[in-house]
Each structure stands twice: as C-alpha cells, then as structure tokens.
C-alpha cells in the first residue's frame, strides 16, 4: 500500500514537472519542493511512526527514480524545444501564406476590376458595331437610290440623244436627188489640178530672147477641171481658194536658165541656174490665194534659155489645196 501511494505521488510529480517544463522548465529544488508538497497533501499528519516510515520510503523511492525522471525531463525538454521551433516555423509559414493570400486576393480584386472594365468596353464596342452596321445599311440604301437615279437620268439623256440622231437620220434620208447631185457637182468643181511639160515631143531649146516671153507648156500630163490652157500657157482660177504652183528649169552652160511665176502680171518667184558649162537645173514653188478668174503663168527671162526633151526636164504644175469662203479670206 505504501508503495502504491509513493508511485502515485511520483506520477503526479512527473505530470507537474512536465507541465512546468513545457512552460519554461523547473530546477531540482522546485521539483523537491513540489514532491514534499505533494507528499504533505497526500499524507496528512499522523503518528510519528507512520511519518517516519513514509518519509523513509519516499526518500528511498525518490533516490531510486530521480535519475530516470531527470533524464526523461531532459528528453522532454528537448522535444518541447524542437516543437517550439516547429511551431515558430509553422507560424512563419502561416504568416507567409496569409501574405500570399492577401496578395492573391488583391490580384483577384484587380482582375475583377479589369474584367468589369473589359466588359464595359465590349458593350461599348458592341454598341458601336451595331451603330456602324446601321450606318452601312443606310449608306447602301442611299447608294442604291443614287444608282437608280443616275440610271434614270442616263436613260432620259440617251432617249434624247437617240431622238436627235433619228431626226438627223430622217433629215439625211429626206435629201432629194437634186441635192445629192448638187453636192456632187460642188465636189467636182473642187477637183482642180494640172501638170505639163515644155515640149510636146522631140527636144530643143527655148530662147534666148531679148525680152521676157510667156512659156507655153504643151505636153499636158494632167488637167483636171480644165483650168490650164496649153495653147496660151495660162492657168485661170475657176474657184476661190488656195493653190500650189511649181516650176522646174533645165539647160546647158554657158547660157543661163531662168524662169519666173507670175500672177496677174506680178512676178512672184524665180527658178535660176547659171555656170560656164555642163547641165543647169533649178526649181521653185509658191502657194497662192486666187479669186475666181485670176491667172497664173510662167515667163522666160531675157537672154536665158531652157531645154527639154522626152525626159521632161522643164515642167509647170499646179493644183487646188482647198477652197475658201469669204469669211476665211477676211481672216487671212
């Protein structure tokens, strides 16, 4: 019975020591004091004999188990210290996780704000796109209306042009045969051209003479409109207009060769060539404005001569370039 009591006292003392060791640790005096306190509490005052016996047993048991208890306390102290370190590390980890959670919470909040802004922007863009689609539909409608209007106006103009063309076609179709014949006659009157050589056949010289003489070009190559007279050598203008005339002269030295184009008695241009011997040749031309009845001819200069043969070295030619009206002559 006494041994059991002592064992209980030791267990309570062990629990007390463990609790206080966790809180900061106890020294041996505190442990002894605690054991005496517990011994007094569990063993109230009795007779001196019982007290002495209990005290003797307690001291023996205390000395018996104290060494093992102290070693266990050291191990328990080391374990508690390690647990404190672990608790501090865990606390630091929890604190870090709290910080991370706060940062994640802030990030999530920021993302929510950005998402709200993006949602607002998307709604605005959607509204803008819808508005643009409406504008495009309106523009397409306006374009179709404009195309329809342009086509209608073009059709109207085309109808007017077709009417005018039909009227002109009707006017042309209504020309009488007399009008057509008159047009043909007018065109025939405008067909004026001639070209002639000096000698009809054979060869020979003309000149020299002491005064100028009118040359008669008798070998006629062309005389459309019969305005040139090969007997007199004179061209008479049948129509008012612009005419082109040209002469060529040929001879042998030492006598010179020279001839001039005259209009109504006025000398205009000269073809001249001279050298001591061998062949002589020259040519010249002029464009003249002639009234109806004006005359053009060629005169040989005094003391000169020209030569011709079947090769037709010396010629006189002219033709109508185009007729002229009175207003055109006034401008000129």
mmCIF file of C-alpha atoms in Angstrom:
data_model
loop_
_atom_site.group_PDB
_atom_site.id
_atom_site.type_symbol
_atom_site.label_atom_id
_atom_site.label_comp_id
_atom_site.label_asym_id
_atom_site.label_seq_id
_atom_site.Cartn_x
_atom_site.Cartn_y
_atom_site.Cartn_z
ATOM 1 C CA UNK A 1 0.000 0.000 0.000
ATOM 2 C CA UNK A 2 2.753 2.377 0.820
ATOM 3 C CA UNK A 3 4.491 1.544 -2.458
ATOM 4 C CA UNK A 4 1.346 2.353 -4.394
ATOM 5 C CA UNK A 5 0.991 5.674 -2.634
ATOM 6 C CA UNK A 6 4.576 6.524 -3.406
ATOM 7 C CA UNK A 7 4.080 5.565 -7.037
ATOM 8 C CA UNK A 8 1.044 7.855 -7.342
ATOM 9 C CA UNK A 9 2.974 10.673 -5.774
ATOM 10 C CA UNK A 10 5.753 10.187 -8.279
ATOM 11 C CA UNK A 11 3.328 10.178 -11.215
ATOM 12 C CA UNK A 12 1.669 13.409 -10.098
ATOM 13 C CA UNK A 13 5.070 14.924 -9.587
ATOM 14 C CA UNK A 14 6.084 13.804 -13.095
ATOM 15 C CA UNK A 15 2.984 15.364 -14.642
ATOM 16 C CA UNK A 16 3.586 18.616 -12.755
ATOM 17 C CA UNK A 17 7.190 18.690 -13.851
ATOM 18 C CA UNK A 18 6.231 18.026 -17.471
ATOM 19 C CA UNK A 19 3.649 20.830 -17.444
ATOM 20 C CA UNK A 20 6.059 23.321 -15.962
ATOM 21 C CA UNK A 21 8.860 22.157 -18.236
ATOM 22 C CA UNK A 22 6.685 22.957 -21.231
ATOM 23 C CA UNK A 23 6.114 26.408 -19.747
ATOM 24 C CA UNK A 24 9.786 27.095 -19.229
ATOM 25 C CA UNK A 25 11.332 24.252 -17.179
ATOM 26 C CA UNK A 26 11.887 23.575 -13.326
ATOM 27 C CA UNK A 27 15.083 23.139 -11.369
ATOM 28 C CA UNK A 28 15.764 20.341 -8.902
ATOM 29 C CA UNK A 29 14.880 22.414 -5.794
ATOM 30 C CA UNK A 30 11.499 23.245 -7.282
ATOM 31 C CA UNK A 31 10.982 19.555 -8.068
ATOM 32 C CA UNK A 32 11.932 18.558 -4.492
ATOM 33 C CA UNK A 33 9.671 21.232 -3.049
ATOM 34 C CA UNK A 34 6.857 20.061 -5.281
ATOM 35 C CA UNK A 35 7.410 16.452 -4.149
ATOM 36 C CA UNK A 36 7.341 17.454 -0.478
ATOM 37 C CA UNK A 37 4.217 19.487 -1.072
ATOM 38 C CA UNK A 38 2.542 16.606 -2.757
ATOM 39 C CA UNK A 39 3.688 14.280 -0.020
ATOM 40 C CA UNK A 40 2.194 16.524 2.643
ATOM 41 C CA UNK A 41 -1.020 16.841 0.703
ATOM 42 C CA UNK A 42 -1.423 13.098 0.205
ATOM 43 C CA UNK A 43 -0.256 12.125 3.715
ATOM 44 C CA UNK A 44 -1.911 14.246 6.452
ATOM 45 C CA UNK A 45 -0.268 14.397 9.846
ATOM 46 C CA UNK A 46 -0.245 11.022 11.585
ATOM 47 C CA UNK A 47 1.698 9.492 14.305
ATOM 48 C CA UNK A 48 5.395 9.962 14.288
ATOM 49 C CA UNK A 49 5.964 6.334 13.448
ATOM 50 C CA UNK A 50 3.914 6.448 10.259
ATOM 51 C CA UNK A 51 5.501 9.706 9.240
ATOM 52 C CA UNK A 52 8.938 8.357 9.676
ATOM 53 C CA UNK A 53 8.147 5.233 7.748
ATOM 54 C CA UNK A 54 6.563 7.193 4.880
ATOM 55 C CA UNK A 55 9.429 9.603 4.836
ATOM 56 C CA UNK A 56 11.923 6.802 4.700
ATOM 57 C CA UNK A 57 10.051 5.083 1.838
ATOM 58 C CA UNK A 58 9.635 8.333 -0.075
ATOM 59 C CA UNK A 59 13.286 9.192 0.156
ATOM 60 C CA UNK A 60 14.242 5.757 -0.977
ATOM 61 C CA UNK A 61 11.838 5.850 -3.918
ATOM 62 C CA UNK A 62 12.872 9.397 -4.764
ATOM 63 C CA UNK A 63 16.538 8.455 -4.912
ATOM 64 C CA UNK A 64 15.599 5.367 -6.867
ATOM 65 C CA UNK A 65 13.648 7.099 -9.613
ATOM 66 C CA UNK A 66 15.049 10.619 -9.643
ATOM 67 C CA UNK A 67 17.861 9.814 -12.045
ATOM 68 C CA UNK A 68 15.461 8.291 -14.633
ATOM 69 C CA UNK A 69 12.952 11.130 -14.243
ATOM 70 C CA UNK A 70 15.618 13.781 -14.754
ATOM 71 C CA UNK A 71 16.792 12.090 -17.973
ATOM 72 C CA UNK A 72 13.196 11.852 -19.195
ATOM 73 C CA UNK A 73 12.682 15.518 -18.380
ATOM 74 C CA UNK A 74 15.734 16.466 -20.437
ATOM 75 C CA UNK A 75 14.438 14.482 -23.411
ATOM 76 C CA UNK A 76 11.002 16.014 -22.958
ATOM 77 C CA UNK A 77 12.557 19.500 -22.732
ATOM 78 C CA UNK A 78 14.458 18.902 -25.982
ATOM 79 C CA UNK A 79 11.291 17.622 -27.671
ATOM 80 C CA UNK A 80 9.301 20.628 -26.447
ATOM 81 C CA UNK A 81 12.051 22.976 -27.646
ATOM 82 C CA UNK A 82 12.017 21.292 -31.072
ATOM 83 C CA UNK A 83 8.233 21.595 -31.159
ATOM 84 C CA UNK A 84 8.518 25.284 -30.329
ATOM 85 C CA UNK A 85 10.915 25.690 -33.259
ATOM 86 C CA UNK A 86 8.499 23.783 -35.474
ATOM 87 C CA UNK A 87 5.637 25.908 -34.183
ATOM 88 C CA UNK A 88 7.596 29.093 -34.941
ATOM 89 C CA UNK A 89 8.414 27.829 -38.447
ATOM 90 C CA UNK A 90 4.788 26.836 -38.959
ATOM 91 C CA UNK A 91 3.709 30.248 -37.693
ATOM 92 C CA UNK A 92 6.082 31.919 -40.134
ATOM 93 C CA UNK A 93 4.776 29.688 -42.933
ATOM 94 C CA UNK A 94 1.179 30.527 -41.983
ATOM 95 C CA UNK A 95 2.077 34.215 -41.893
ATOM 96 C CA UNK A 96 3.684 33.954 -45.345
ATOM 97 C CA UNK A 97 0.644 32.096 -46.653
ATOM 98 C CA UNK A 98 -1.572 34.847 -45.232
ATOM 99 C CA UNK A 99 0.536 37.419 -47.085
ATOM 100 C CA UNK A 100 0.268 35.352 -50.265
ATOM 101 C CA UNK A 101 -3.466 35.036 -49.747
ATOM 102 C CA UNK A 102 -3.763 38.793 -49.292
ATOM 103 C CA UNK A 103 -1.720 39.335 -52.479
ATOM 104 C CA UNK A 104 -3.831 36.796 -54.361
ATOM 105 C CA UNK A 105 -6.959 38.479 -53.012
ATOM 106 C CA UNK A 106 -5.673 41.860 -54.239
ATOM 107 C CA UNK A 107 -4.792 40.320 -57.618
ATOM 108 C CA UNK A 108 -8.225 38.727 -57.914
ATOM 109 C CA UNK A 109 -9.833 42.031 -56.987
ATOM 110 C CA UNK A 110 -7.725 43.821 -59.606
ATOM 111 C CA UNK A 111 -8.634 41.189 -62.215
ATOM 112 C CA UNK A 112 -12.292 41.610 -61.333
ATOM 113 C CA UNK A 113 -11.936 45.355 -61.839
ATOM 114 C CA UNK A 114 -10.182 44.789 -65.197
ATOM 115 C CA UNK A 115 -12.859 42.290 -66.207
ATOM 116 C CA UNK A 116 -15.554 44.806 -65.336
ATOM 117 C CA UNK A 117 -13.760 47.456 -67.434
ATOM 118 C CA UNK A 118 -13.308 44.988 -70.317
ATOM 119 C CA UNK A 119 -16.959 44.048 -70.088
ATOM 120 C CA UNK A 120 -17.866 47.721 -70.285
ATOM 121 C CA UNK A 121 -15.553 48.214 -73.271
ATOM 122 C CA UNK A 122 -17.006 45.178 -75.015
ATOM 123 C CA UNK A 123 -20.504 46.532 -74.504
ATOM 124 C CA UNK A 124 -19.411 49.892 -75.928
ATOM 125 C CA UNK A 125 -17.723 48.210 -78.917
ATOM 126 C CA UNK A 126 -20.795 46.085 -79.496
ATOM 127 C CA UNK A 127 -22.945 49.200 -79.493
ATOM 128 C CA UNK A 128 -20.504 50.936 -81.883
ATOM 129 C CA UNK A 129 -20.501 47.942 -84.248
ATOM 130 C CA UNK A 130 -24.270 47.852 -84.186
ATOM 131 C CA UNK A 131 -24.354 51.550 -84.995
ATOM 132 C CA UNK A 132 -21.843 51.084 -87.825
ATOM 133 C CA UNK A 133 -23.926 48.268 -89.266
ATOM 134 C CA UNK A 134 -26.931 50.560 -89.220
ATOM 135 C CA UNK A 135 -24.922 53.292 -90.956
ATOM 136 C CA UNK A 136 -23.708 50.822 -93.579
ATOM 137 C CA UNK A 137 -27.258 49.722 -94.283
ATOM 138 C CA UNK A 138 -28.306 53.355 -94.636
ATOM 139 C CA UNK A 139 -25.369 54.047 -96.991
ATOM 140 C CA UNK A 140 -26.226 51.008 -99.091
ATOM 141 C CA UNK A 141 -29.796 52.218 -99.323
ATOM 142 C CA UNK A 142 -28.608 55.690 -100.381
ATOM 143 C CA UNK A 143 -26.222 54.158 -102.924
ATOM 144 C CA UNK A 144 -28.993 52.102 -104.474
ATOM 145 C CA UNK A 145 -31.168 55.194 -104.652
ATOM 146 C CA UNK A 146 -28.352 57.168 -106.300
ATOM 147 C CA UNK A 147 -27.675 54.389 -108.793
ATOM 148 C CA UNK A 148 -31.348 54.229 -109.640
ATOM 149 C CA UNK A 149 -31.479 57.999 -110.104
ATOM 150 C CA UNK A 150 -28.324 58.032 -112.278
ATOM 151 C CA UNK A 151 -29.640 55.200 -114.442
ATOM 152 C CA UNK A 152 -32.927 57.015 -114.907
ATOM 153 C CA UNK A 153 -31.133 60.242 -115.860
ATOM 154 C CA UNK A 154 -28.829 58.402 -118.263
ATOM 155 C CA UNK A 155 -31.790 56.681 -119.846
ATOM 156 C CA UNK A 156 -33.505 60.041 -120.276
ATOM 157 C CA UNK A 157 -30.388 61.563 -121.889
ATOM 158 C CA UNK A 158 -29.946 58.521 -124.085
ATOM 159 C CA UNK A 159 -33.534 58.839 -125.206
ATOM 160 C CA UNK A 160 -32.951 62.494 -126.089
ATOM 161 C CA UNK A 161 -29.762 61.657 -127.989
ATOM 162 C CA UNK A 162 -31.492 58.846 -129.841
ATOM 163 C CA UNK A 163 -34.337 61.165 -130.785
ATOM 164 C CA UNK A 164 -31.869 63.736 -132.132
ATOM 165 C CA UNK A 165 -29.968 61.082 -134.062
ATOM 166 C CA UNK A 166 -33.196 59.747 -135.514
ATOM 167 C CA UNK A 167 -34.154 63.250 -136.582
ATOM 168 C CA UNK A 168 -30.817 63.775 -138.277
ATOM 169 C CA UNK A 169 -31.083 60.413 -139.955
ATOM 170 C CA UNK A 170 -34.512 61.397 -141.185
ATOM 171 C CA UNK A 171 -33.135 64.684 -142.493
ATOM 172 C CA UNK A 172 -30.322 62.890 -144.324
ATOM 173 C CA UNK A 173 -32.760 60.347 -145.721
ATOM 174 C CA UNK A 174 -35.011 63.132 -146.947
ATOM 175 C CA UNK A 175 -32.305 64.673 -149.154
ATOM 176 C CA UNK A 176 -33.551 64.859 -152.710
ATOM 177 C CA UNK A 177 -31.640 63.527 -155.656
ATOM 178 C CA UNK A 178 -31.162 67.125 -156.758
ATOM 179 C CA UNK A 179 -29.402 67.964 -153.508
ATOM 180 C CA UNK A 180 -27.187 64.938 -153.868
ATOM 181 C CA UNK A 181 -26.333 65.889 -157.428
ATOM 182 C CA UNK A 182 -25.611 69.435 -156.334
ATOM 183 C CA UNK A 183 -23.210 68.165 -153.718
ATOM 184 C CA UNK A 184 -21.502 66.006 -156.296
ATOM 185 C CA UNK A 185 -21.168 68.937 -158.677
ATOM 186 C CA UNK A 186 -19.700 71.087 -155.910
ATOM 187 C CA UNK A 187 -17.129 68.413 -155.184
ATOM 188 C CA UNK A 188 -16.304 68.126 -158.887
ATOM 189 C CA UNK A 189 -15.734 71.862 -159.055
ATOM 190 C CA UNK A 190 -13.170 71.494 -156.297
ATOM 191 C CA UNK A 191 -11.164 68.899 -158.250
ATOM 192 C CA UNK A 192 -8.582 71.160 -159.905
ATOM 193 C CA UNK A 193 -5.046 70.049 -160.838
ATOM 194 C CA UNK A 194 -2.721 70.186 -163.818
ATOM 195 C CA UNK A 195 0.847 69.316 -164.832
ATOM 196 C CA UNK A 196 2.588 69.908 -168.228
ATOM 197 C CA UNK A 197 5.989 69.593 -169.914
ATOM 198 C CA UNK A 198 7.564 72.296 -172.082
ATOM 199 C CA UNK A 199 7.907 70.438 -175.471
ATOM 200 C CA UNK A 200 5.187 68.240 -176.941
ATOM 201 C CA UNK A 201 7.727 65.849 -178.493
ATOM 202 C CA UNK A 202 11.388 65.692 -179.535
ATOM 203 C CA UNK A 203 13.916 68.014 -177.925
ATOM 204 C CA UNK A 204 15.110 71.603 -178.201
ATOM 205 C CA UNK A 205 15.888 74.943 -176.584
ATOM 206 C CA UNK A 206 13.537 77.842 -175.915
ATOM 207 C CA UNK A 207 15.455 81.175 -176.007
ATOM 208 C CA UNK A 208 17.411 83.202 -175.550
ATOM 209 C CA UNK A 209 15.267 86.276 -176.356
ATOM 210 C CA UNK A 210 15.890 89.965 -175.833
ATOM 211 C CA UNK A 211 12.699 90.331 -173.753
ATOM 212 C CA UNK A 212 10.546 88.147 -171.490
ATOM 213 C CA UNK A 213 8.108 85.771 -173.162
ATOM 214 C CA UNK A 214 5.284 83.594 -171.716
ATOM 215 C CA UNK A 215 6.143 79.925 -171.946
ATOM 216 C CA UNK A 216 3.557 77.511 -173.280
ATOM 217 C CA UNK A 217 3.833 74.047 -171.742
ATOM 218 C CA UNK A 218 2.239 71.936 -174.450
ATOM 219 C CA UNK A 219 2.784 68.384 -173.189
ATOM 220 C CA UNK A 220 -0.135 68.047 -170.757
ATOM 221 C CA UNK A 221 0.091 65.213 -168.245
ATOM 222 C CA UNK A 222 -2.929 66.166 -166.135
ATOM 223 C CA UNK A 223 -5.613 68.855 -166.479
ATOM 224 C CA UNK A 224 -8.438 68.075 -164.046
ATOM 225 C CA UNK A 225 -11.039 70.824 -164.198
ATOM 226 C CA UNK A 226 -9.516 72.156 -167.488
ATOM 227 C CA UNK A 227 -8.264 75.298 -165.771
ATOM 228 C CA UNK A 228 -4.935 75.224 -167.667
ATOM 229 C CA UNK A 229 -4.775 76.258 -171.308
ATOM 230 C CA UNK A 230 -1.850 74.521 -173.164
ATOM 231 C CA UNK A 231 -2.175 76.926 -176.119
ATOM 232 C CA UNK A 232 -1.628 80.097 -174.092
ATOM 233 C CA UNK A 233 0.259 78.515 -171.161
ATOM 234 C CA UNK A 234 -2.068 80.338 -168.713
ATOM 235 C CA UNK A 235 -3.896 78.847 -165.692
ATOM 236 C CA UNK A 236 -7.225 80.573 -164.862
ATOM 237 C CA UNK A 237 -8.692 80.011 -161.373
ATOM 238 C CA UNK A 238 -12.281 78.636 -161.619
ATOM 239 C CA UNK A 239 -12.783 78.686 -157.835
ATOM 240 C CA UNK A 240 -11.729 80.883 -154.984
ATOM 241 C CA UNK A 241 -9.155 79.057 -152.903
ATOM 242 C CA UNK A 242 -5.564 78.260 -152.005
ATOM 243 C CA UNK A 243 -3.439 76.856 -154.848
ATOM 244 C CA UNK A 244 0.025 75.358 -155.094
ATOM 245 C CA UNK A 245 2.240 76.041 -158.179
ATOM 246 C CA UNK A 246 5.703 74.720 -159.055
ATOM 247 C CA UNK A 247 8.193 75.076 -161.972
ATOM 248 C CA UNK A 248 11.469 73.355 -162.938
ATOM 249 C CA UNK A 249 14.051 74.582 -165.494
ATOM 250 C CA UNK A 250 16.913 72.751 -167.223
ATOM 251 C CA UNK A 251 19.624 73.848 -169.723
ATOM 252 C CA UNK A 252 23.335 73.734 -170.566
ATOM 253 C CA UNK A 253 26.073 76.317 -169.983
ATOM 254 C CA UNK A 254 27.318 78.837 -170.716
ATOM 255 C CA UNK A 255 23.813 80.309 -171.300
ATOM 256 C CA UNK A 256 21.916 80.738 -168.048
ATOM 257 C CA UNK A 257 18.458 79.250 -167.379
ATOM 258 C CA UNK A 258 15.826 81.352 -165.592
ATOM 259 C CA UNK A 259 12.001 81.458 -165.408
ATOM 260 C CA UNK A 260 9.508 83.232 -163.087
ATOM 261 C CA UNK A 261 5.928 82.504 -161.923
ATOM 262 C CA UNK A 262 3.554 85.442 -162.480
ATOM 263 C CA UNK A 263 0.117 86.161 -161.036
ATOM 264 C CA UNK A 264 -1.982 88.696 -162.904
ATOM 265 C CA UNK A 265 1.200 90.335 -164.292
ATOM 266 C CA UNK A 266 3.085 90.310 -160.987
ATOM 267 C CA UNK A 267 6.397 88.438 -160.719
ATOM 268 C CA UNK A 268 6.363 86.154 -157.652
ATOM 269 C CA UNK A 269 9.176 83.544 -157.601
ATOM 270 C CA UNK A 270 12.201 82.752 -159.781
ATOM 271 C CA UNK A 271 13.963 79.480 -160.699
ATOM 272 C CA UNK A 272 17.521 80.340 -161.830
ATOM 273 C CA UNK A 273 20.723 78.422 -162.655
ATOM 274 C CA UNK A 274 23.975 79.526 -164.341
ATOM 275 C CA UNK A 275 27.501 78.169 -164.886
ATOM 276 C CA UNK A 276 30.089 78.213 -167.707
ATOM 277 C CA UNK A 277 29.403 74.691 -168.933
ATOM 278 C CA UNK A 278 27.579 71.402 -168.352
ATOM 279 C CA UNK A 279 23.954 70.995 -167.214
ATOM 280 C CA UNK A 280 21.943 73.656 -165.406
ATOM 281 C CA UNK A 281 18.792 73.000 -163.371
ATOM 282 C CA UNK A 282 16.687 74.776 -160.792
ATOM 283 C CA UNK A 283 13.160 74.684 -159.365
ATOM 284 C CA UNK A 284 10.842 76.774 -157.184
ATOM 285 C CA UNK A 285 7.241 76.838 -155.993
ATOM 286 C CA UNK A 286 4.625 79.012 -154.300
ATOM 287 C CA UNK A 287 1.175 78.799 -152.617
ATOM 288 C CA UNK A 288 -1.254 81.483 -153.823
ATOM 289 C CA UNK A 289 -4.684 82.691 -152.764
ATOM 290 C CA UNK A 290 -6.656 83.158 -156.004
ATOM 291 C CA UNK A 291 -10.006 84.687 -156.694
ATOM 292 C CA UNK A 292 -12.180 83.364 -159.495
ATOM 293 C CA UNK A 293 -10.634 84.497 -162.813
ATOM 294 C CA UNK A 294 -7.111 85.161 -161.504
ATOM 295 C CA UNK A 295 -4.418 83.945 -163.937
ATOM 296 C CA UNK A 296 -1.040 82.304 -163.254
ATOM 297 C CA UNK A 297 1.692 81.680 -165.892
ATOM 298 C CA UNK A 298 5.485 81.349 -166.409
ATOM 299 C CA UNK A 299 7.801 83.772 -168.243
ATOM 300 C CA UNK A 300 11.326 83.155 -169.563
ATOM 301 C CA UNK A 301 13.885 85.753 -168.522
ATOM 302 C CA UNK A 302 15.653 87.770 -171.273
ATOM 303 C CA UNK A 303 18.933 86.393 -172.576
ATOM 304 C CA UNK A 304 18.344 82.977 -170.975
ATOM 305 C CA UNK A 305 17.207 79.670 -172.389
ATOM 306 C CA UNK A 306 15.742 76.366 -171.162
ATOM 307 C CA UNK A 307 15.987 72.935 -172.665
ATOM 308 C CA UNK A 308 13.591 69.995 -172.734
ATOM 309 C CA UNK A 309 13.174 66.602 -174.369
ATOM 310 C CA UNK A 310 11.219 63.419 -173.895
ATOM 311 C CA UNK A 311 12.608 63.216 -170.352
ATOM 312 C CA UNK A 312 10.563 66.331 -169.459
ATOM 313 C CA UNK A 313 13.216 68.322 -167.545
ATOM 314 C CA UNK A 314 11.272 71.604 -167.621
ATOM 315 C CA UNK A 315 7.690 71.482 -166.214
ATOM 316 C CA UNK A 316 4.864 73.654 -164.874
ATOM 317 C CA UNK A 317 2.333 72.211 -162.335
ATOM 318 C CA UNK A 318 -0.465 73.453 -160.047
ATOM 319 C CA UNK A 319 -3.450 72.236 -158.024
ATOM 320 C CA UNK A 320 -6.161 73.431 -155.637
ATOM 321 C CA UNK A 321 -5.272 72.840 -151.995
ATOM 322 C CA UNK A 322 -8.726 73.772 -150.645
ATOM 323 C CA UNK A 323 -11.497 76.250 -151.493
ATOM 324 C CA UNK A 324 -12.025 79.368 -149.392
ATOM 325 C CA UNK A 325 -15.145 81.218 -148.313
ATOM 326 C CA UNK A 326 -15.404 84.979 -147.963
ATOM 327 C CA UNK A 327 -15.070 84.951 -144.150
ATOM 328 C CA UNK A 328 -11.949 82.835 -144.377
ATOM 329 C CA UNK A 329 -10.372 85.295 -146.783
ATOM 330 C CA UNK A 330 -11.188 88.140 -144.416
ATOM 331 C CA UNK A 331 -9.394 86.406 -141.545
ATOM 332 C CA UNK A 332 -6.366 85.883 -143.765
#
